[in-house]
mmCIF file of C-alpha atoms and ligand atoms in Angstrom:
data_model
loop_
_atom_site.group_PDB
_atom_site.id
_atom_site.type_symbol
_atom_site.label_atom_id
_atom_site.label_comp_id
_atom_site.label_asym_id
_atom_site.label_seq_id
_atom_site.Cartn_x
_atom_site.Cartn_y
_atom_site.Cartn_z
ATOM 1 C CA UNK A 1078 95.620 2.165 -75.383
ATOM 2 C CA UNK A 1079 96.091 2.673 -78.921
ATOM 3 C CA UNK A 1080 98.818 0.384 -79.189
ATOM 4 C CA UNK A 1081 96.591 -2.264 -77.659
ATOM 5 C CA UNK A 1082 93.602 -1.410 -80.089
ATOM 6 C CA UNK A 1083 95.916 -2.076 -83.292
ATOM 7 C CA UNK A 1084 96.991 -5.103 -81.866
ATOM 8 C CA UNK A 1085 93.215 -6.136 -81.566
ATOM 9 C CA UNK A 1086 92.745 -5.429 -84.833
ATOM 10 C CA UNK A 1087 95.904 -6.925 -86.041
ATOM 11 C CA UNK A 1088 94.284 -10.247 -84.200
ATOM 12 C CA UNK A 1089 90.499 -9.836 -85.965
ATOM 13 C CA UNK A 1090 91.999 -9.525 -89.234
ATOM 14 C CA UNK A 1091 94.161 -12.039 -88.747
ATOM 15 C CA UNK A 1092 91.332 -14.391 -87.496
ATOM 16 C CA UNK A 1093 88.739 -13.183 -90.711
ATOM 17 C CA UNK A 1094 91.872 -13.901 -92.863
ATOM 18 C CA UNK A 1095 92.538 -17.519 -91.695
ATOM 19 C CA UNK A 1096 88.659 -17.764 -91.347
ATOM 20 C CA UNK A 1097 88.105 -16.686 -94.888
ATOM 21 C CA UNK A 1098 91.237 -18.399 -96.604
ATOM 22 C CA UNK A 1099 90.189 -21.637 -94.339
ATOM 23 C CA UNK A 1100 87.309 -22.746 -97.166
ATOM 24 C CA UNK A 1101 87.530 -24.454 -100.161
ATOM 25 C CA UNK A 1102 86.488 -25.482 -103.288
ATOM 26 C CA UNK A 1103 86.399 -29.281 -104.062
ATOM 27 C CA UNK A 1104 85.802 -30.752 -107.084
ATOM 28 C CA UNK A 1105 83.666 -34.160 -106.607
ATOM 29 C CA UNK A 1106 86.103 -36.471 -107.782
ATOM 30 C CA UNK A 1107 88.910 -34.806 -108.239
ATOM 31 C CA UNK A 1108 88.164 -34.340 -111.889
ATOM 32 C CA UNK A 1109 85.648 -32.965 -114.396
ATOM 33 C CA UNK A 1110 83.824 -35.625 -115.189
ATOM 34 C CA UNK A 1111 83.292 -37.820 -112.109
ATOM 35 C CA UNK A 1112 79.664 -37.333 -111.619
ATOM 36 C CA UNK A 1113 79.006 -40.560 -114.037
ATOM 37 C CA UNK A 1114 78.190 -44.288 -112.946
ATOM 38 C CA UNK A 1115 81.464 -45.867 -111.854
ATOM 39 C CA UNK A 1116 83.182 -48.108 -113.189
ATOM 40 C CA UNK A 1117 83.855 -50.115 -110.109
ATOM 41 C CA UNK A 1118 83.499 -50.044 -107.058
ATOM 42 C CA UNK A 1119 86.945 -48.607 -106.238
ATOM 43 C CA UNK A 1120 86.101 -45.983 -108.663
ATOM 44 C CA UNK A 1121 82.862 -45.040 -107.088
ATOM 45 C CA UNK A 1122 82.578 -41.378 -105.825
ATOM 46 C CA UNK A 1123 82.149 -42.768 -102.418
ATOM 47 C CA UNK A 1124 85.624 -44.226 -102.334
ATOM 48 C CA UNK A 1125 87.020 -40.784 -103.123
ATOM 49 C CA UNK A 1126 84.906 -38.767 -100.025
ATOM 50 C CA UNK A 1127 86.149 -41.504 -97.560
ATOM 51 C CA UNK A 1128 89.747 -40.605 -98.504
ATOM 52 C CA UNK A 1129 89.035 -36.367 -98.711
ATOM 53 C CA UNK A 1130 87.476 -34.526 -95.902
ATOM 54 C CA UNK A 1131 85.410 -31.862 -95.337
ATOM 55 C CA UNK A 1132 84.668 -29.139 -93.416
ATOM 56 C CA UNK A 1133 82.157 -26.348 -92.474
ATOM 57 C CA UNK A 1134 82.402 -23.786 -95.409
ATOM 58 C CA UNK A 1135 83.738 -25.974 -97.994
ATOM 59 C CA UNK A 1136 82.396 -25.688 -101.213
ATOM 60 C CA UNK A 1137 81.688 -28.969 -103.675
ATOM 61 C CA UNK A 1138 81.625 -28.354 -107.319
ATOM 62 C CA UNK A 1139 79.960 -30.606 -109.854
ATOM 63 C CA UNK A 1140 81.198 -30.590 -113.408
ATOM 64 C CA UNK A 1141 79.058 -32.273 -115.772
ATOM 65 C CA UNK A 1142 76.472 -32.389 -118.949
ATOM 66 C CA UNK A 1143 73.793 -30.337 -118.035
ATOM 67 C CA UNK A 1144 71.665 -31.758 -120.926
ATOM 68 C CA UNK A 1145 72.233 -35.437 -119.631
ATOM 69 C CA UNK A 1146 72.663 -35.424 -115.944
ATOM 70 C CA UNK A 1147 71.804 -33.528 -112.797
ATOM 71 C CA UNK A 1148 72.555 -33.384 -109.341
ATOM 72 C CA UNK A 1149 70.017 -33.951 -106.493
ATOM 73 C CA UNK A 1150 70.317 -33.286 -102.819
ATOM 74 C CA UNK A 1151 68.202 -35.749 -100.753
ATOM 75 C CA UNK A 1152 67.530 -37.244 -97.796
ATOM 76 C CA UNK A 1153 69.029 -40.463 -96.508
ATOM 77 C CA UNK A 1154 65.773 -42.467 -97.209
ATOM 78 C CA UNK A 1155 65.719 -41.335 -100.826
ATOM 79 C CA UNK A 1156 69.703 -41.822 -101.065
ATOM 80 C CA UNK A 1157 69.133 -45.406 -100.064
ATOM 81 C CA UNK A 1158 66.134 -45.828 -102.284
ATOM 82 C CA UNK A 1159 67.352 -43.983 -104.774
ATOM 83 C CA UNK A 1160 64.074 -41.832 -105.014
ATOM 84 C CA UNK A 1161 64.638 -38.611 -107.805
ATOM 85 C CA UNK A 1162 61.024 -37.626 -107.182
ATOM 86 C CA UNK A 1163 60.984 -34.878 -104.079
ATOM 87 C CA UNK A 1164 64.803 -33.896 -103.989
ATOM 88 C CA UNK A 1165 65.379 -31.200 -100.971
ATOM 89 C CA UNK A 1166 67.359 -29.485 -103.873
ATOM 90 C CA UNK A 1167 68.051 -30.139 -107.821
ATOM 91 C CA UNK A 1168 70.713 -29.087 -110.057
ATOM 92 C CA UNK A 1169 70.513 -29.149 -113.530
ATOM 93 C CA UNK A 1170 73.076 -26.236 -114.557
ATOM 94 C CA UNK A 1171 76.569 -28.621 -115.222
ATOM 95 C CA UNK A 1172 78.294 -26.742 -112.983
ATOM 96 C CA UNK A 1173 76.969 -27.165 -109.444
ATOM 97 C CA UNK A 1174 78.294 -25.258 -106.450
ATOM 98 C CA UNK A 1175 76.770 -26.554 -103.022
ATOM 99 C CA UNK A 1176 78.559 -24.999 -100.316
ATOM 100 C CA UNK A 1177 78.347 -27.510 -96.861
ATOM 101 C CA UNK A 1178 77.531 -25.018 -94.242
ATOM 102 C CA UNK A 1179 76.887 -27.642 -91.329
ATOM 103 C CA UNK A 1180 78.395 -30.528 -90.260
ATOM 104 C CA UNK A 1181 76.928 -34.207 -90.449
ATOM 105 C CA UNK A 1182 75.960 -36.254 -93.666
ATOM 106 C CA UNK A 1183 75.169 -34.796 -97.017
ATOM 107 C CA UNK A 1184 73.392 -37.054 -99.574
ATOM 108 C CA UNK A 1185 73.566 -36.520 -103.320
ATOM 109 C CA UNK A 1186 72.347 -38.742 -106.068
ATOM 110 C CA UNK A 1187 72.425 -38.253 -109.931
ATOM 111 C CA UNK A 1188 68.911 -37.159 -111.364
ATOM 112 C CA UNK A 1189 69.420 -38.993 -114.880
ATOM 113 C CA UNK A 1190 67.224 -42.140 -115.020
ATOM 114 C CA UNK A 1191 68.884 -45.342 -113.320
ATOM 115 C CA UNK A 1192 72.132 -43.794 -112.968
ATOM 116 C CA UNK A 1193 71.737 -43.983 -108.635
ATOM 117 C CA UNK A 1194 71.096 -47.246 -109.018
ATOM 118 C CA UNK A 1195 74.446 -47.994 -110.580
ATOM 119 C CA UNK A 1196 76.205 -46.428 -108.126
ATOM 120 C CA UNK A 1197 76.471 -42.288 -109.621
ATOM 121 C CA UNK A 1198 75.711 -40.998 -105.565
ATOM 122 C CA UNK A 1199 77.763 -39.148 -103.097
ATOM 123 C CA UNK A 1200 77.630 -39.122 -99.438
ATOM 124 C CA UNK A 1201 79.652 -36.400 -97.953
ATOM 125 C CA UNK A 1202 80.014 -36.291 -94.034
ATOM 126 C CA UNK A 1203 81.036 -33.187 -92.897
ATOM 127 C CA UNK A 1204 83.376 -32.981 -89.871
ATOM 128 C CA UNK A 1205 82.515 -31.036 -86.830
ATOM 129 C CA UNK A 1206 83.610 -27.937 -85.777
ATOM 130 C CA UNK A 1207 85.989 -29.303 -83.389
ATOM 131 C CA UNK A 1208 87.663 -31.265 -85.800
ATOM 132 C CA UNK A 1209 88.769 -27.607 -87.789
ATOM 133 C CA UNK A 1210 91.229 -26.963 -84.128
ATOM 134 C CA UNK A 1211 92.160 -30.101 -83.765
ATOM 135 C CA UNK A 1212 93.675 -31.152 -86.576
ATOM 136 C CA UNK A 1213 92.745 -35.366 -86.036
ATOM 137 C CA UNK A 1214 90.525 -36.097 -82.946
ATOM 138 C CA UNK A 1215 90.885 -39.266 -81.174
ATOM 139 C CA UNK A 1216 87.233 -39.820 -82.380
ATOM 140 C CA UNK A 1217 88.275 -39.758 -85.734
ATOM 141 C CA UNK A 1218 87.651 -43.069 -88.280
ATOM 142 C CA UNK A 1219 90.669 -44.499 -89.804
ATOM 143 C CA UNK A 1220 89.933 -43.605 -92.887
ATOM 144 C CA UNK A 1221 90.286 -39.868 -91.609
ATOM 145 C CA UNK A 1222 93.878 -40.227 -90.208
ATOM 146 C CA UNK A 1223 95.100 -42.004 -93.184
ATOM 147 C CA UNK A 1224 93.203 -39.851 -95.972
ATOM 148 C CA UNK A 1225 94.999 -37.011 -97.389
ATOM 149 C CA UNK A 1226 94.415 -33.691 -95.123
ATOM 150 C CA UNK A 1227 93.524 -32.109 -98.155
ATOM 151 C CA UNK A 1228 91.284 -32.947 -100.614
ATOM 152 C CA UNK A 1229 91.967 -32.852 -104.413
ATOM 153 C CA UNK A 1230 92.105 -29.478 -105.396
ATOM 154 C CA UNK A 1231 94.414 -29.405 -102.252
ATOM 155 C CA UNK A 1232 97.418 -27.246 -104.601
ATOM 156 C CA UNK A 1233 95.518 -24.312 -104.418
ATOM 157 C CA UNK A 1234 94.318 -24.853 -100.710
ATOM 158 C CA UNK A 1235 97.734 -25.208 -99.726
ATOM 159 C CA UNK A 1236 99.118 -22.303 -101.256
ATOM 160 C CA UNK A 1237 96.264 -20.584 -99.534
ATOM 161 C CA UNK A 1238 97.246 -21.983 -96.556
ATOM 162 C CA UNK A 1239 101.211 -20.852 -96.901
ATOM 163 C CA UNK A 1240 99.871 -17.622 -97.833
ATOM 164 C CA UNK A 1241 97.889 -17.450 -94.447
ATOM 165 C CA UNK A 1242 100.757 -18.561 -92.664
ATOM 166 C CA UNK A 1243 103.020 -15.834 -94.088
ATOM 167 C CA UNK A 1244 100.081 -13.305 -93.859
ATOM 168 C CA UNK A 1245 99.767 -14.274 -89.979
ATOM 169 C CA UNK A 1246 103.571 -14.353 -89.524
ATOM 170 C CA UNK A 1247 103.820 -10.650 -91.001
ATOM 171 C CA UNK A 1248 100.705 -9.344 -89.037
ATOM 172 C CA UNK A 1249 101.630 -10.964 -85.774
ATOM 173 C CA UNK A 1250 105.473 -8.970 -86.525
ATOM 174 C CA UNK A 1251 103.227 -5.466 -85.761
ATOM 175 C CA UNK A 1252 103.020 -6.234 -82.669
HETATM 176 C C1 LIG B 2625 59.689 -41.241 -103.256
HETATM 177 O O1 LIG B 2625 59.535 -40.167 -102.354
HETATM 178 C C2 LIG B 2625 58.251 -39.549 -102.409
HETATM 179 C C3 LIG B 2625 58.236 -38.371 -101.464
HETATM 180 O O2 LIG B 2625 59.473 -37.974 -101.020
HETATM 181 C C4 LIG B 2625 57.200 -40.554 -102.030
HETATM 182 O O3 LIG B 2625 55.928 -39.955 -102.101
HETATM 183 C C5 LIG B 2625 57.276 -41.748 -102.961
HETATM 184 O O4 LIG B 2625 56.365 -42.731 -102.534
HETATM 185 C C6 LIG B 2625 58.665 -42.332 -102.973
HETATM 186 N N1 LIG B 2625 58.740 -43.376 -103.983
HETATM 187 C C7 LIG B 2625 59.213 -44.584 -103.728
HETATM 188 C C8 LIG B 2625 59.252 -45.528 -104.887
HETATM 189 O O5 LIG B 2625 59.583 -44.921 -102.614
#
């Protein structure tokens, strides 16, 4: 009995470990200062999300001017239109945390006048929870099977990741 009850726990803690280790922080981008109009259109932030991906519990950071720029969370009408007026959230701080806690489409747009319009907006589509197991699902675009797994700050995701993987290996030895 006891033997069996540390090997349950050995298993939860295992799981909240992976669970916990499993987010991330991604910087839109890949750099400081991304959140700008683009250059081009290869350069927009766009391009970068079709080649990261994302999943429930990530985290996307925002580096910027606080003074000049801001980040707004809208809907898809107002992503398309590029309305600032009634964001669902706004961001003014320069250093932005929004952490994507469902799956499906998130819309961002800057809040500094006429910047949407030339291009400075970010759509982020979350993956579904299925996707997490799965690794790449049939259903998935090909933009998903040939983008990196990991997304930019992907060093210190996969060390994370190793670390789980020894973690896991040395718990799953008390058994
Ligand atoms: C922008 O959105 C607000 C409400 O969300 C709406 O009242 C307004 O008419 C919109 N403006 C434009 C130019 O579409």
């Amino acid at each position: 009995m006891a033997a069996f009850l540390r090997r349950l726990t050995s298993l939860v803690l295992l799981f909240l470990f992976v669970s916990f280790t499993d987010a991330r922080e991604i910087l839109v981008g890949g750099k400081t200062d991304a959140w700008k109009i683009p250059s081009s259109e290869s350069d927009s932030l766009n391009k970068w999300a079709e080649n990261s991906r994302f999943r429930i519990g990530d985290s996307l950071v925002w580096e910027y001017d606080g003074g000049k720029d801001s980040v707004l969370q809208v809907t898809k009408e107002a992503y398309a239109s590029c309305n600032t007026s009634n964001p669902i959230a706004e961001h003014k701080d320069g250093k932005t945390n929004v952490k994507l806690e469902k799956s499906g489409p998130f819309y961002f747009i800057s809040g500094a006048k006429g910047h949407c319009e030339q291009g400075q907006k970010l759509l982020v589509v979350v993956l579904s929870p299925r996707h997490r197991y799965n690794g790449i699902s049939p259903a998935s675009s090909p933009a998903e099977i040939e983008g990196p797994a990991i997304a930019p700050t992907s060093s210190a995701a996969a060390l994370k990741a190793g670390f789980s993987v020894t973690l896991g290996v040395l718990v799953l030895g008390l058994f």
